[in-house]
GROMACS .gro file of N, CA and C in nm:
model
  501
    1MET      N    1   0.081  -0.118   0.002
    1MET     CA    2   0.000  -0.001   0.001
    1MET      C    3   0.087   0.126   0.001
    2ARG      N    4   0.193   0.123   0.077
    2ARG     CA    5   0.282   0.241   0.083
    2ARG      C    6   0.344   0.265  -0.056
    3ARG      N    7   0.376   0.157  -0.129
    3ARG     CA    8   0.432   0.171  -0.264
    3ARG      C    9   0.330   0.237  -0.356
    4ALA      N   10   0.206   0.195  -0.344
    4ALA     CA   11   0.100   0.253  -0.429
    4ALA      C   12   0.080   0.401  -0.394
    5GLU      N   13   0.095   0.436  -0.264
    5GLU     CA   14   0.083   0.575  -0.224
    5GLU      C   15   0.197   0.659  -0.281
    6LYS      N   16   0.317   0.603  -0.288
    6LYS     CA   17   0.428   0.675  -0.347
    6LYS      C   18   0.407   0.699  -0.493
    7LYS      N   19   0.351   0.600  -0.562
    7LYS     CA   20   0.320   0.618  -0.706
    7LYS      C   21   0.212   0.724  -0.721
    8LEU      N   22   0.116   0.724  -0.633
    8LEU     CA   23   0.010   0.827  -0.637
    8LEU      C   24   0.067   0.965  -0.620
    9LYS      N   25   0.158   0.979  -0.524
    9LYS     CA   26   0.220   1.110  -0.497
    9LYS      C   27   0.297   1.159  -0.621
   10LYS      N   28   0.369   1.068  -0.684
   10LYS     CA   29   0.448   1.105  -0.807
   10LYS      C   30   0.353   1.143  -0.917
   11ALA      N   31   0.245   1.068  -0.933
   11ALA     CA   32   0.149   1.098  -1.041
   11ALA      C   33   0.081   1.235  -1.018
   12GLN      N   34   0.051   1.266  -0.891
   12GLN     CA   35  -0.010   1.395  -0.860
   12GLN      C   36   0.087   1.510  -0.886
   13GLN      N   37   0.215   1.489  -0.859
   13GLN     CA   38   0.316   1.591  -0.888
   13GLN      C   39   0.325   1.616  -1.037
   14GLU      N   40   0.324   1.507  -1.116
   14GLU     CA   41   0.331   1.520  -1.261
   14GLU      C   42   0.208   1.591  -1.315
   15LEU      N   43   0.090   1.560  -1.259
   15LEU     CA   44  -0.032   1.625  -1.301
   15LEU      C   45  -0.028   1.775  -1.275
   16SER      N   46   0.029   1.812  -1.160
   16SER     CA   47   0.030   1.956  -1.127
   16SER      C   48   0.120   2.038  -1.220
   17ARG      N   49   0.212   1.971  -1.288
   17ARG     CA   50   0.302   2.043  -1.382
   17ARG      C   51   0.242   2.056  -1.521
   18LYS      N   52   0.133   1.987  -1.550
   18LYS     CA   53   0.076   1.990  -1.685
   18LYS      C   54  -0.009   2.118  -1.703
   19GLN      N   55  -0.014   2.162  -1.823
   19GLN     CA   56  -0.090   2.282  -1.855
   19GLN      C   57  -0.240   2.249  -1.864
   20LYS      N   58  -0.321   2.333  -1.804
   20LYS     CA   59  -0.467   2.306  -1.798
   20LYS      C   60  -0.523   2.305  -1.941
   21GLY      N   61  -0.609   2.203  -1.963
   21GLY     CA   62  -0.673   2.192  -2.093
   21GLY      C   63  -0.596   2.110  -2.193
   22SER      N   64  -0.472   2.068  -2.161
   22SER     CA   65  -0.393   1.992  -2.258
   22SER      C   66  -0.429   1.845  -2.255
   23LYS      N   67  -0.392   1.775  -2.362
   23LYS     CA   68  -0.420   1.631  -2.372
   23LYS      C   69  -0.330   1.556  -2.271
   24ASN      N   70  -0.210   1.605  -2.250
   24ASN     CA   71  -0.120   1.540  -2.155
   24ASN      C   72  -0.171   1.551  -2.012
   25ARG      N   73  -0.242   1.663  -1.981
   25ARG     CA   74  -0.305   1.678  -1.851
   25ARG      C   75  -0.417   1.575  -1.833
   26ALA      N   76  -0.493   1.554  -1.936
   26ALA     CA   77  -0.601   1.456  -1.930
   26ALA      C   78  -0.543   1.315  -1.906
   27LYS      N   79  -0.434   1.287  -1.973
   27LYS     CA   80  -0.369   1.154  -1.951
   27LYS      C   81  -0.316   1.143  -1.810
   28ALA      N   82  -0.256   1.250  -1.758
   28ALA     CA   83  -0.200   1.250  -1.621
   28ALA      C   84  -0.312   1.237  -1.520
   29ARG      N   85  -0.427   1.302  -1.550
   29ARG     CA   86  -0.542   1.295  -1.458
   29ARG      C   87  -0.593   1.151  -1.450
   30GLN      N   88  -0.595   1.080  -1.562
   30GLN     CA   89  -0.638   0.939  -1.561
   30GLN      C   90  -0.539   0.853  -1.485
   31LYS      N   91  -0.410   0.889  -1.496
   31LYS     CA   92  -0.308   0.816  -1.423
   31LYS      C   93  -0.325   0.831  -1.273
   32VAL      N   94  -0.359   0.953  -1.229
   32VAL     CA   95  -0.385   0.981  -1.087
   32VAL      C   96  -0.508   0.901  -1.041
   33ALA      N   97  -0.610   0.898  -1.124
   33ALA     CA   98  -0.733   0.826  -1.087
   33ALA      C   99  -0.705   0.677  -1.072
   34ARG      N  100  -0.624   0.621  -1.162
   34ARG     CA  101  -0.585   0.478  -1.149
   34ARG      C  102  -0.504   0.454  -1.023
   35ALA      N  103  -0.415   0.547  -0.990
   35ALA     CA  104  -0.332   0.531  -0.868
   35ALA      C  105  -0.420   0.538  -0.743
   36HIS      N  106  -0.519   0.631  -0.744
   36HIS     CA  107  -0.614   0.635  -0.632
   36HIS      C  108  -0.690   0.503  -0.619
   37ALA      N  109  -0.731   0.447  -0.728
   37ALA     CA  110  -0.804   0.321  -0.727
   37ALA      C  111  -0.718   0.208  -0.671
   38LYS      N  112  -0.591   0.209  -0.705
   38LYS     CA  113  -0.500   0.102  -0.657
   38LYS      C  114  -0.485   0.109  -0.504
   39VAL      N  115  -0.471   0.232  -0.453
   39VAL     CA  116  -0.458   0.251  -0.308
   39VAL      C  117  -0.584   0.202  -0.238
   40ALA      N  118  -0.700   0.242  -0.291
   40ALA     CA  119  -0.828   0.203  -0.230
   40ALA      C  120  -0.846   0.050  -0.238
   41ASP      N  121  -0.809  -0.009  -0.351
   41ASP     CA  122  -0.822  -0.155  -0.366
   41ASP      C  123  -0.731  -0.230  -0.272
   42ALA      N  124  -0.608  -0.178  -0.252
   42ALA     CA  125  -0.514  -0.244  -0.159
   42ALA      C  126  -0.569  -0.242  -0.015
   43ARG      N  127  -0.624  -0.128   0.022
   43ARG     CA  128  -0.682  -0.115   0.158
   43ARG      C  129  -0.802  -0.209   0.176
   44ARG      N  130  -0.889  -0.208   0.075
   44ARG     CA  131  -1.009  -0.294   0.081
   44ARG      C  132  -0.976  -0.440   0.084
   45GLU      N  133  -0.876  -0.479   0.002
   45GLU     CA  134  -0.833  -0.621   0.001
   45GLU      C  135  -0.776  -0.663   0.134
   46PHE      N  136  -0.698  -0.577   0.195
   46PHE     CA  137  -0.642  -0.610   0.327
   46PHE      C  138  -0.752  -0.626   0.431
   47HIS      N  139  -0.851  -0.537   0.428
   47HIS     CA  140  -0.964  -0.544   0.519
   47HIS      C  141  -1.041  -0.673   0.503
   48HIS      N  142  -1.067  -0.711   0.377
   48HIS     CA  143  -1.141  -0.834   0.350
   48HIS      C  144  -1.063  -0.957   0.398
   49GLN      N  145  -0.934  -0.962   0.370
   49GLN     CA  146  -0.855  -1.078   0.411
   49GLN      C  147  -0.847  -1.089   0.562
   50LEU      N  148  -0.821  -0.976   0.632
   50LEU     CA  149  -0.809  -0.982   0.777
   50LEU      C  150  -0.942  -1.014   0.842
   51SER      N  151  -1.052  -0.950   0.798
   51SER     CA  152  -1.183  -0.976   0.859
   51SER      C  153  -1.225  -1.120   0.838
   52THR      N  154  -1.203  -1.174   0.718
   52THR     CA  155  -1.237  -1.314   0.691
   52THR      C  156  -1.157  -1.405   0.780
   53LYS      N  157  -1.030  -1.380   0.796
   53LYS     CA  158  -0.944  -1.462   0.883
   53LYS      C  159  -0.992  -1.459   1.027
   54LEU      N  160  -1.020  -1.340   1.078
   54LEU     CA  161  -1.064  -1.325   1.214
   54LEU      C  162  -1.197  -1.396   1.240
   55ILE      N  163  -1.291  -1.379   1.151
   55ILE     CA  164  -1.422  -1.440   1.165
   55ILE      C  165  -1.416  -1.589   1.152
   56SER      N  166  -1.334  -1.643   1.062
   56SER     CA  167  -1.331  -1.789   1.046
   56SER      C  168  -1.254  -1.856   1.161
   57GLU      N  169  -1.163  -1.788   1.227
   57GLU     CA  170  -1.085  -1.851   1.332
   57GLU      C  171  -1.145  -1.835   1.471
   58ASN      N  172  -1.245  -1.743   1.486
   58ASN     CA  173  -1.296  -1.716   1.620
   58ASN      C  174  -1.448  -1.725   1.623
   59GLN      N  175  -1.502  -1.770   1.739
   59GLN     CA  176  -1.647  -1.775   1.756
   59GLN      C  177  -1.703  -1.639   1.796
   60GLY      N  178  -1.623  -1.563   1.872
   60GLY     CA  179  -1.668  -1.432   1.918
   60GLY      C  180  -1.555  -1.331   1.906
   61ILE      N  181  -1.589  -1.211   1.867
   61ILE     CA  182  -1.489  -1.105   1.856
   61ILE      C  183  -1.543  -0.983   1.927
   62ALA      N  184  -1.457  -0.915   2.001
   62ALA     CA  185  -1.492  -0.794   2.071
   62ALA      C  186  -1.404  -0.680   2.017
   63VAL      N  187  -1.468  -0.570   1.979
   63VAL     CA  188  -1.396  -0.455   1.929
   63VAL      C  189  -1.439  -0.331   2.008
   64GLU      N  190  -1.349  -0.235   2.013
   64GLU     CA  191  -1.375  -0.112   2.082
   64GLU      C  192  -1.424  -0.009   1.982
   65ASP      N  193  -1.529   0.061   2.012
   65ASP     CA  194  -1.583   0.165   1.924
   65ASP      C  195  -1.500   0.290   1.946
   66LEU      N  196  -1.394   0.304   1.865
   66LEU     CA  197  -1.299   0.411   1.886
   66LEU      C  198  -1.348   0.544   1.829
   67SER      N  199  -1.301   0.653   1.886
   67SER     CA  200  -1.331   0.785   1.832
   67SER      C  201  -1.223   0.818   1.729
   68VAL      N  202  -1.251   0.781   1.605
   68VAL     CA  203  -1.152   0.800   1.497
   68VAL      C  204  -1.125   0.949   1.476
   69LYS      N  205  -1.229   1.031   1.491
   69LYS     CA  206  -1.212   1.174   1.473
   69LYS      C  207  -1.111   1.228   1.573
   70GLY      N  208  -1.119   1.183   1.699
   70GLY     CA  209  -1.027   1.226   1.802
   70GLY      C  210  -0.885   1.175   1.779
   71LEU      N  211  -0.875   1.050   1.737
   71LEU     CA  212  -0.743   0.991   1.711
   71LEU      C  213  -0.676   1.057   1.588
   72ALA      N  214  -0.759   1.106   1.495
   72ALA     CA  215  -0.705   1.166   1.374
   72ALA      C  216  -0.640   1.302   1.403
   73ARG      N  217  -0.665   1.357   1.523
   73ARG     CA  218  -0.606   1.485   1.557
   73ARG      C  219  -0.466   1.468   1.621
   74THR      N  220  -0.420   1.346   1.634
   74THR     CA  221  -0.287   1.323   1.691
   74THR      C  222  -0.183   1.314   1.580
   75ARG      N  223  -0.059   1.290   1.618
   75ARG     CA  224   0.043   1.278   1.518
   75ARG      C  225   0.037   1.145   1.441
   76LEU      N  226  -0.051   1.057   1.487
   76LEU     CA  227  -0.070   0.930   1.418
   76LEU      C  228  -0.184   0.936   1.317
   77SER      N  229  -0.224   1.057   1.276
   77SER     CA  230  -0.345   1.071   1.194
   77SER      C  231  -0.338   0.994   1.064
   78LYS      N  232  -0.224   0.992   0.997
   78LYS     CA  233  -0.216   0.919   0.869
   78LYS      C  234  -0.240   0.770   0.892
   79SER      N  235  -0.181   0.715   0.992
   79SER     CA  236  -0.202   0.573   1.021
   79SER      C  237  -0.347   0.542   1.060
   80VAL      N  238  -0.408   0.635   1.137
   80VAL     CA  239  -0.546   0.617   1.180
   80VAL      C  240  -0.639   0.618   1.058
   81HIS      N  241  -0.618   0.710   0.968
   81HIS     CA  242  -0.701   0.719   0.849
   81HIS      C  243  -0.676   0.602   0.754
   82ASP      N  244  -0.550   0.559   0.744
   82ASP     CA  245  -0.517   0.444   0.658
   82ASP      C  246  -0.582   0.316   0.707
   83ALA      N  247  -0.600   0.306   0.841
   83ALA     CA  248  -0.658   0.183   0.897
   83ALA      C  249  -0.803   0.165   0.851
   84GLY      N  250  -0.875   0.272   0.823
   84GLY     CA  251  -1.012   0.263   0.778
   84GLY      C  252  -1.099   0.182   0.878
   85TRP      N  253  -1.099   0.226   1.001
   85TRP     CA  254  -1.158   0.152   1.112
   85TRP      C  255  -1.307   0.122   1.088
   86SER      N  256  -1.384   0.223   1.047
   86SER     CA  257  -1.529   0.199   1.033
   86SER      C  258  -1.561   0.102   0.922
   87SER      N  259  -1.489   0.106   0.809
   87SER     CA  260  -1.515   0.008   0.704
   87SER      C  261  -1.474  -0.131   0.747
   88PHE      N  262  -1.366  -0.138   0.824
   88PHE     CA  263  -1.324  -0.272   0.874
   88PHE      C  264  -1.427  -0.329   0.971
   89ILE      N  265  -1.482  -0.245   1.058
   89ILE     CA  266  -1.584  -0.290   1.152
   89ILE      C  267  -1.709  -0.332   1.076
   90GLY      N  268  -1.743  -0.258   0.973
   90GLY     CA  269  -1.858  -0.294   0.891
   90GLY      C  270  -1.843  -0.432   0.827
   91MET      N  271  -1.722  -0.459   0.778
   91MET     CA  272  -1.695  -0.592   0.720
   91MET      C  273  -1.705  -0.700   0.827
   92LEU      N  274  -1.651  -0.675   0.944
   92LEU     CA  275  -1.660  -0.770   1.053
   92LEU      C  276  -1.807  -0.798   1.088
   93GLU      N  277  -1.887  -0.694   1.089
   93GLU     CA  278  -2.028  -0.710   1.126
   93GLU      C  279  -2.103  -0.800   1.029
   94TYR      N  280  -2.091  -0.771   0.897
   94TYR     CA  281  -2.169  -0.852   0.805
   94TYR      C  282  -2.113  -0.993   0.791
   95LYS      N  283  -1.981  -1.010   0.809
   95LYS     CA  284  -1.923  -1.144   0.801
   95LYS      C  285  -1.957  -1.227   0.926
   96ALA      N  286  -1.963  -1.160   1.041
   96ALA     CA  287  -2.002  -1.231   1.164
   96ALA      C  288  -2.146  -1.280   1.151
   97GLU      N  289  -2.232  -1.194   1.095
   97GLU     CA  290  -2.371  -1.234   1.078
   97GLU      C  291  -2.382  -1.348   0.977
   98ARG      N  292  -2.307  -1.339   0.869
   98ARG     CA  293  -2.310  -1.442   0.763
   98ARG      C  294  -2.267  -1.577   0.816
   99TYR      N  295  -2.157  -1.580   0.898
   99TYR     CA  296  -2.103  -1.706   0.945
   99TYR      C  297  -2.152  -1.747   1.085
  100GLY      N  298  -2.248  -1.674   1.139
  100GLY     CA  299  -2.305  -1.708   1.269
  100GLY      C  300  -2.213  -1.688   1.385
  101ARG      N  301  -2.126  -1.587   1.379
  101ARG     CA  302  -2.034  -1.556   1.487
  101ARG      C  303  -2.089  -1.440   1.568
  102THR      N  304  -2.029  -1.418   1.686
  102THR     CA  305  -2.072  -1.309   1.774
  102THR      C  306  -1.972  -1.193   1.764
  103LEU      N  307  -2.020  -1.076   1.735
  103LEU     CA  308  -1.937  -0.955   1.736
  103LEU      C  309  -1.994  -0.859   1.837
  104VAL      N  310  -1.912  -0.820   1.934
  104VAL     CA  311  -1.954  -0.733   2.040
  104VAL      C  312  -1.873  -0.601   2.032
  105LYS      N  313  -1.945  -0.491   2.028
  105LYS     CA  314  -1.880  -0.359   2.029
  105LYS      C  315  -1.882  -0.303   2.171
  106ILE      N  316  -1.765  -0.261   2.218
  106ILE     CA  317  -1.752  -0.198   2.348
  106ILE      C  318  -1.759  -0.047   2.326
  107GLY      N  319  -1.832   0.021   2.408
  107GLY     CA  320  -1.849   0.167   2.394
  107GLY      C  321  -1.717   0.241   2.406
  108ARG      N  322  -1.710   0.355   2.339
  108ARG     CA  323  -1.585   0.431   2.338
  108ARG      C  324  -1.551   0.495   2.472
  109PHE      N  325  -1.649   0.505   2.559
  109PHE     CA  326  -1.625   0.568   2.689
  109PHE      C  327  -1.590   0.469   2.798
  110THR      N  328  -1.579   0.340   2.765
  110THR     CA  329  -1.535   0.240   2.861
  110THR      C  330  -1.385   0.260   2.878
  111PRO      N  331  -1.335   0.283   3.001
  111PRO     CA  332  -1.192   0.311   3.021
  111PRO      C  333  -1.105   0.184   3.020
  112THR      N  334  -1.093   0.121   2.906
  112THR     CA  335  -1.024  -0.007   2.898
  112THR      C  336  -0.874   0.006   2.922
  113SER      N  337  -0.811   0.114   2.876
  113SER     CA  338  -0.666   0.127   2.896
  113SER      C  339  -0.633   0.193   3.027
  114GLN      N  340  -0.732   0.250   3.096
  114GLN     CA  341  -0.707   0.321   3.222
  114GLN      C  342  -0.734   0.234   3.345
  115THR      N  343  -0.805   0.121   3.326
  115THR     CA  344  -0.843   0.037   3.438
  115THR      C  345  -0.746  -0.080   3.456
  116CYS      N  346  -0.707  -0.104   3.579
  116CYS     CA  347  -0.619  -0.219   3.609
  116CYS      C  348  -0.705  -0.347   3.598
  117HIS      N  349  -0.655  -0.441   3.517
  117HIS     CA  350  -0.734  -0.565   3.503
  117HIS      C  351  -0.721  -0.656   3.625
  118ALA      N  352  -0.619  -0.635   3.709
  118ALA     CA  353  -0.597  -0.720   3.824
  118ALA      C  354  -0.690  -0.679   3.941
  119CYS      N  355  -0.696  -0.550   3.971
  119CYS     CA  356  -0.773  -0.508   4.087
  119CYS      C  357  -0.897  -0.423   4.050
  120GLY      N  358  -0.904  -0.373   3.926
  120GLY     CA  359  -1.022  -0.296   3.882
  120GLY      C  360  -1.017  -0.148   3.915
  121VAL      N  361  -0.906  -0.095   3.960
  121VAL     CA  362  -0.895   0.046   3.994
  121VAL      C  363  -0.868   0.128   3.867
  122LYS      N  364  -0.945   0.236   3.851
  122LYS     CA  365  -0.925   0.326   3.736
  122LYS      C  366  -0.809   0.421   3.769
  123ASP      N  367  -0.704   0.414   3.687
  123ASP     CA  368  -0.582   0.491   3.712
  123ASP      C  369  -0.581   0.630   3.649
  124GLY      N  370  -0.664   0.652   3.550
  124GLY     CA  371  -0.670   0.782   3.482
  124GLY      C  372  -0.609   0.779   3.344
  125ALA      N  373  -0.630   0.884   3.268
  125ALA     CA  374  -0.582   0.896   3.131
  125ALA      C  375  -0.432   0.902   3.128
  126LYS      N  376  -0.378   0.849   3.017
  126LYS     CA  377  -0.232   0.849   2.995
  126LYS      C  378  -0.202   0.904   2.856
  127PRO      N  379  -0.090   0.970   2.840
  127PRO     CA  380  -0.052   1.016   2.705
  127PRO      C  381  -0.014   0.898   2.618
  128LEU      N  382  -0.012   0.921   2.486
  128LEU     CA  383   0.015   0.811   2.392
  128LEU      C  384   0.157   0.754   2.403
  129ASN      N  385   0.252   0.832   2.453
  129ASN     CA  386   0.390   0.783   2.463
  129ASN      C  387   0.411   0.685   2.580
  130VAL      N  388   0.314   0.679   2.674
  130VAL     CA  389   0.324   0.587   2.786
  130VAL      C  390   0.276   0.448   2.739
  131ARG      N  391   0.366   0.353   2.732
  131ARG     CA  392   0.327   0.219   2.685
  131ARG      C  393   0.318   0.118   2.800
  132GLU      N  394   0.381   0.150   2.914
  132GLU     CA  395   0.374   0.067   3.036
  132GLU      C  396   0.341   0.154   3.152
  133TRP      N  397   0.262   0.098   3.246
  133TRP     CA  398   0.229   0.173   3.368
  133TRP      C  399   0.212   0.078   3.483
  134THR      N  400   0.233   0.130   3.601
  134THR     CA  401   0.217   0.052   3.724
  134THR      C  402   0.092   0.099   3.799
  135CYS      N  403   0.012   0.001   3.841
  135CYS     CA  404  -0.114   0.032   3.914
  135CYS      C  405  -0.075   0.088   4.053
  136THR      N  406  -0.137   0.197   4.086
  136THR     CA  407  -0.105   0.261   4.219
  136THR      C  408  -0.165   0.181   4.333
  137ALA      N  409  -0.270   0.105   4.306
  137ALA     CA  410  -0.340   0.033   4.413
  137ALA      C  411  -0.270  -0.102   4.443
  138CYS      N  412  -0.244  -0.182   4.339
  138CYS     CA  413  -0.192  -0.315   4.364
  138CYS      C  414  -0.046  -0.333   4.321
  139GLY      N  415   0.010  -0.237   4.246
  139GLY     CA  416   0.149  -0.242   4.210
  139GLY      C  417   0.179  -0.330   4.089
  140THR      N  418   0.078  -0.377   4.019
  140THR     CA  419   0.098  -0.460   3.901
  140THR      C  420   0.146  -0.373   3.785
  141VAL      N  421   0.249  -0.422   3.712
  141VAL     CA  422   0.298  -0.350   3.596
  141VAL      C  423   0.220  -0.399   3.472
  142HIS      N  424   0.165  -0.303   3.398
  142HIS     CA  425   0.083  -0.337   3.283
  142HIS      C  426   0.141  -0.281   3.153
  143ASP      N  427   0.134  -0.362   3.047
  143ASP     CA  428   0.153  -0.312   2.913
  143ASP      C  429   0.018  -0.251   2.874
  144LEU      N  430   0.016  -0.130   2.820
  144LEU     CA  431  -0.106  -0.058   2.794
  144LEU      C  432  -0.202  -0.138   2.701
  145ASP      N  433  -0.148  -0.190   2.593
  145ASP     CA  434  -0.231  -0.260   2.495
  145ASP      C  435  -0.283  -0.393   2.548
  146THR      N  436  -0.199  -0.468   2.617
  146THR     CA  437  -0.238  -0.599   2.670
  146THR      C  438  -0.344  -0.580   2.778
  147ASN      N  439  -0.325  -0.479   2.864
  147ASN     CA  440  -0.424  -0.453   2.967
  147ASN      C  441  -0.558  -0.412   2.905
  148ALA      N  442  -0.554  -0.329   2.803
  148ALA     CA  443  -0.679  -0.285   2.736
  148ALA      C  444  -0.746  -0.406   2.672
  149ALA      N  445  -0.669  -0.497   2.611
  149ALA     CA  446  -0.727  -0.615   2.549
  149ALA      C  447  -0.802  -0.704   2.650
  150ILE      N  448  -0.738  -0.719   2.767
  150ILE     CA  449  -0.801  -0.801   2.873
  150ILE      C  450  -0.928  -0.732   2.921
  151ASN      N  451  -0.927  -0.599   2.935
  151ASN     CA  452  -1.045  -0.528   2.976
  151ASN      C  453  -1.157  -0.530   2.872
  152VAL      N  454  -1.120  -0.527   2.744
  152VAL     CA  455  -1.218  -0.536   2.635
  152VAL      C  456  -1.284  -0.673   2.639
  153LYS      N  457  -1.200  -0.776   2.662
  153LYS     CA  458  -1.257  -0.914   2.667
  153LYS      C  459  -1.354  -0.925   2.784
  154ARG      N  460  -1.317  -0.870   2.898
  154ARG     CA  461  -1.406  -0.872   3.015
  154ARG      C  462  -1.537  -0.795   2.990
  155ALA      N  463  -1.522  -0.678   2.932
  155ALA     CA  464  -1.639  -0.595   2.901
  155ALA      C  465  -1.733  -0.664   2.799
  156ALA      N  466  -1.672  -0.735   2.703
  156ALA     CA  467  -1.751  -0.807   2.603
  156ALA      C  468  -1.827  -0.921   2.667
  157GLY      N  469  -1.766  -0.990   2.763
  157GLY     CA  470  -1.837  -1.094   2.836
  157GLY      C  471  -1.954  -1.040   2.913
  158LEU      N  472  -1.938  -0.926   2.977
  158LEU     CA  473  -2.044  -0.863   3.051
  158LEU      C  474  -2.155  -0.817   2.957
  159ALA      N  475  -2.117  -0.763   2.840
  159ALA     CA  476  -2.216  -0.713   2.745
  159ALA      C  477  -2.298  -0.828   2.688
  160VAL      N  478  -2.234  -0.941   2.660
  160VAL     CA  479  -2.306  -1.056   2.602
  160VAL      C  480  -2.397  -1.118   2.706
  161SER      N  481  -2.346  -1.131   2.830
  161SER     CA  482  -2.431  -1.191   2.933
  161SER      C  483  -2.548  -1.101   2.970
  162ALA      N  484  -2.529  -0.969   2.957
  162ALA     CA  485  -2.638  -0.878   2.985
  162ALA      C  486  -2.749  -0.886   2.882
  163CYS      N  487  -2.711  -0.928   2.761
  163CYS     CA  488  -2.812  -0.944   2.654
  163CYS      C  489  -2.885  -1.078   2.664
  164GLY      N  490  -2.842  -1.163   2.753
  164GLY     CA  491  -2.912  -1.291   2.776
  164GLY      C  492  -2.850  -1.406   2.700
  165ALA      N  493  -2.744  -1.381   2.624
  165ALA     CA  494  -2.681  -1.489   2.549
  165ALA      C  495  -2.571  -1.552   2.635
  166PRO      N  496  -2.546  -1.679   2.615
  166PRO     CA  497  -2.437  -1.746   2.690
  166PRO      C  498  -2.300  -1.694   2.647
  167VAL      N  499  -2.205  -1.689   2.738
  167VAL     CA  500  -2.072  -1.640   2.706
  167VAL      C  501  -1.982  -1.757   2.677
   0.00000   0.00000   0.00000
């Protein structure tokens, strides 16, 4: 995908140098359109492959309903937009329904990365550069992502059992 993006960038630069109304500009514009299509196709293909793999290998999947708009305001904005979170979740939803799997969405306001999975104490918000933290109550050292994953799994179990379905 990054290679396709580099080609797109080069094609856009070439297009900007062409004189408006010329035949060469029309050709360059078509080249840019093809490059855009390749980038979109690469992203869509990756989403399809990953969502199919996840759905076929697992009976239940829990995802966090992230605030993409908020994450896009950080220095990771290009990666956040490239991930295409909402289209990926959409694919997971319809494939889960098709294959009879369970997909649980955890609300964006659930403090999964702030809560200690060992004792349940909410430690508070942390900046993005903090990848490890120690719980002030029990002293357990947590990796931010692993702790959040455990809390998402727990929250998904509570959400499913609250709906009346077996976990």
